[in-house]
C-alpha positions as a Markdown table, in Angstrom:
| # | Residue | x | y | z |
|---|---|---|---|---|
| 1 | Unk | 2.5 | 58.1 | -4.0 |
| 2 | Unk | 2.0 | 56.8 | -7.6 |
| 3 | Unk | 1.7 | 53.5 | -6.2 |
| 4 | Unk | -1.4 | 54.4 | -4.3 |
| 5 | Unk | -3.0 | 56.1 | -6.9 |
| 6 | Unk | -2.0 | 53.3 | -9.1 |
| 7 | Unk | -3.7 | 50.9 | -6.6 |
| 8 | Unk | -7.0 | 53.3 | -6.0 |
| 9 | Unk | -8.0 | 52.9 | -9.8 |
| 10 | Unk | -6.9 | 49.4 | -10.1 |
| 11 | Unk | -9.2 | 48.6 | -7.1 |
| 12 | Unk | -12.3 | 50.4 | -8.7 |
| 13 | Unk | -11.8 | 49.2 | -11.7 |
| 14 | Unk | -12.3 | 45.5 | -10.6 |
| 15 | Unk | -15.2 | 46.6 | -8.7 |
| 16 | Unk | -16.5 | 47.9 | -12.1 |
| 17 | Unk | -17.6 | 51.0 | -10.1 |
| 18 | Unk | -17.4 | 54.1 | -11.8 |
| 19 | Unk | -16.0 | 57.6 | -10.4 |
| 20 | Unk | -19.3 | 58.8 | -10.3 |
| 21 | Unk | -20.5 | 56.3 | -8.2 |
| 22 | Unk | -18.1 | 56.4 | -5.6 |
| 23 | Unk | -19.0 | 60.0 | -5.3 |
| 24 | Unk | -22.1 | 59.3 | -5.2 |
| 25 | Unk | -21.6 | 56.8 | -2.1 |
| 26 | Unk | -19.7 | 59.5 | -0.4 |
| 27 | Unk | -22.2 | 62.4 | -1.1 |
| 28 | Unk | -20.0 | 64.2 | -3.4 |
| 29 | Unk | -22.1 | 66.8 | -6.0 |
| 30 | Unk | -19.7 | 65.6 | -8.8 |
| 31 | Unk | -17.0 | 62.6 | -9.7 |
| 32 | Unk | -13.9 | 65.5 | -9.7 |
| 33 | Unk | -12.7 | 64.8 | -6.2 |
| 34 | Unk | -12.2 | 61.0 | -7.1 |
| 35 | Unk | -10.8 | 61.5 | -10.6 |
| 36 | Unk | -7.7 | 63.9 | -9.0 |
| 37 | Unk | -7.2 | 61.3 | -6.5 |
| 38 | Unk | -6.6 | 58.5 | -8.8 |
| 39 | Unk | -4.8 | 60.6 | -11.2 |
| 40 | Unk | -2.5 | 62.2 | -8.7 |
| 41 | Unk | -3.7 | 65.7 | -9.1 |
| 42 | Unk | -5.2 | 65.8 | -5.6 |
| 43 | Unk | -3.8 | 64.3 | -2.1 |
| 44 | Unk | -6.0 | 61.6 | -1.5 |
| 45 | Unk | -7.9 | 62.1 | 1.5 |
| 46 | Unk | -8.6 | 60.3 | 4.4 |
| 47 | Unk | -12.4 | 59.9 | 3.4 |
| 48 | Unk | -11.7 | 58.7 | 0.1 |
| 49 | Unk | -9.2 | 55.9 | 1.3 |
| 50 | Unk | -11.5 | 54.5 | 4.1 |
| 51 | Unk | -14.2 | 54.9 | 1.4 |
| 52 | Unk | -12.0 | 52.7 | -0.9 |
| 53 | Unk | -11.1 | 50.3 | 2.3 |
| 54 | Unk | -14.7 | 49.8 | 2.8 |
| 55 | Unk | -15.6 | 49.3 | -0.7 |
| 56 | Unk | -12.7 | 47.1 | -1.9 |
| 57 | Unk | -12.2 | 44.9 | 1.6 |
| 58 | Unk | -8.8 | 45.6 | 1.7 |
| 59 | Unk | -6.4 | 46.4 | 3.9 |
| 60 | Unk | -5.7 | 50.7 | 4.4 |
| 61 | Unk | -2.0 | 49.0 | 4.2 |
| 62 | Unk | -2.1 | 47.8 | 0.3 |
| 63 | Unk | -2.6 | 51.4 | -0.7 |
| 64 | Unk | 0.7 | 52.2 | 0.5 |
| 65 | Unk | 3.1 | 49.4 | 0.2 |
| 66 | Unk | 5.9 | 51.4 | -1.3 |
| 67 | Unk | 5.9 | 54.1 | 1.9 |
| 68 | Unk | 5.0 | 51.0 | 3.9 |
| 69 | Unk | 8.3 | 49.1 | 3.3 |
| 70 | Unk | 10.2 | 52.6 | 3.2 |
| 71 | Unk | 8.9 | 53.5 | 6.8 |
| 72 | Unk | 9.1 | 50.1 | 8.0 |
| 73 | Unk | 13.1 | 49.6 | 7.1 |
| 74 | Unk | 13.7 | 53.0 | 8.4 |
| 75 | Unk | 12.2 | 52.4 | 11.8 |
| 76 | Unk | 13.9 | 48.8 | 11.9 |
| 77 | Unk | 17.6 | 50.5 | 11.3 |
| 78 | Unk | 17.0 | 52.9 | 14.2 |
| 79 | Unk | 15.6 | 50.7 | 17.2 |
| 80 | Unk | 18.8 | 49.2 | 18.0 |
| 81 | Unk | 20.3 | 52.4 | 18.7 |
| 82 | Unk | 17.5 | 53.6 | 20.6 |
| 83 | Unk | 17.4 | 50.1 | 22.6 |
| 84 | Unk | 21.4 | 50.8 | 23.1 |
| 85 | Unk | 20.5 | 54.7 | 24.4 |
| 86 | Unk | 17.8 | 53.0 | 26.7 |
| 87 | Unk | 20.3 | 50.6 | 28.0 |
| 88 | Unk | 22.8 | 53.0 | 29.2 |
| 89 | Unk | 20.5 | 55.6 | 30.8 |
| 90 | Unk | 18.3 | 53.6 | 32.6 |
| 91 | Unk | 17.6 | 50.2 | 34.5 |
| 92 | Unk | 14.2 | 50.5 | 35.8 |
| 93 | Unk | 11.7 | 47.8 | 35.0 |
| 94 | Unk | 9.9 | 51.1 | 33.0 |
| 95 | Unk | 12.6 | 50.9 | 30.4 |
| 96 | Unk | 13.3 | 47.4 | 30.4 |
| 97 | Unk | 9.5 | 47.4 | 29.1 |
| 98 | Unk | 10.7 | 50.0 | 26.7 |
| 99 | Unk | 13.4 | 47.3 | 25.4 |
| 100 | Unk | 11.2 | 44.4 | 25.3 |
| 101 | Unk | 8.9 | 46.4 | 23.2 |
| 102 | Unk | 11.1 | 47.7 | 20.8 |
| 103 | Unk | 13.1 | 44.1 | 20.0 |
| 104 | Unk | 9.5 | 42.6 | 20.1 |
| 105 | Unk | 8.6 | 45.2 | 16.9 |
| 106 | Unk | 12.1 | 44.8 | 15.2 |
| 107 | Unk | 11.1 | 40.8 | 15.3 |
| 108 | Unk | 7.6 | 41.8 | 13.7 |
| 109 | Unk | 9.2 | 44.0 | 11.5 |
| 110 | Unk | 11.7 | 42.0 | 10.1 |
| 111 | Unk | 9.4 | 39.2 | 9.1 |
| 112 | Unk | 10.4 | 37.1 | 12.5 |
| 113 | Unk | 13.7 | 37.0 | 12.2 |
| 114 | Unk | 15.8 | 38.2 | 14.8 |
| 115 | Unk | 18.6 | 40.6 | 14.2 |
């Protein structure tokens, strides 16, 4: 998470926006809400990051590269064992969907390359 928060004040920064005026923007009475977020001391919520998405153009994704790549690789490492489970219970064009789906995401996943 210290990559987000890292990347909420970064953002803001450039902006040359302050904390007050974000809260501002979101109808906050005071700048607290947004000063925990970027410091860590408050779970940033989902206001505050589309807030920051809106703001800032960016992608909700570059707040959260770290967890990104963490779930990504995770999910990656377990579809081929869920495409192999598929496989051996059922043959109905409904799973073989299922299949197609899941190598079409490991592709994605893994950058196109196939594994």
């Amino acid at each position: 998470m210290r990559n987000t928060i890292n990347t909420l004040r970064l953002y803001r920064k450039q902006s040359h926006l302050t904390q007050a005026d974000i809260a501002y923007l979101l109808n906050h009475s005071d700048n607290s809400s947004i000063s925990r977020c970027e410091s860590g001391d408050r779970p940033i919520s989902i206001e505050i990051l589309l807030a920051y998405h809106l703001l800032f153009n960016t992608q909700l994704g570059d707040f959260f590269v770290q967890q990104r790549d963490t779930i990504r690789h995770r999910i990656a490492s377990r579809i081929k064992p869920l495409v192999a489970r598929i496989e051996k219970e059922s043959d109905t064009p409904k799973s073989k969907h299922r299949v197609d789906q899941l190598l079409k995401t490991l592709v994605r996943l893994n950058d196109g390359k196939q594994l």
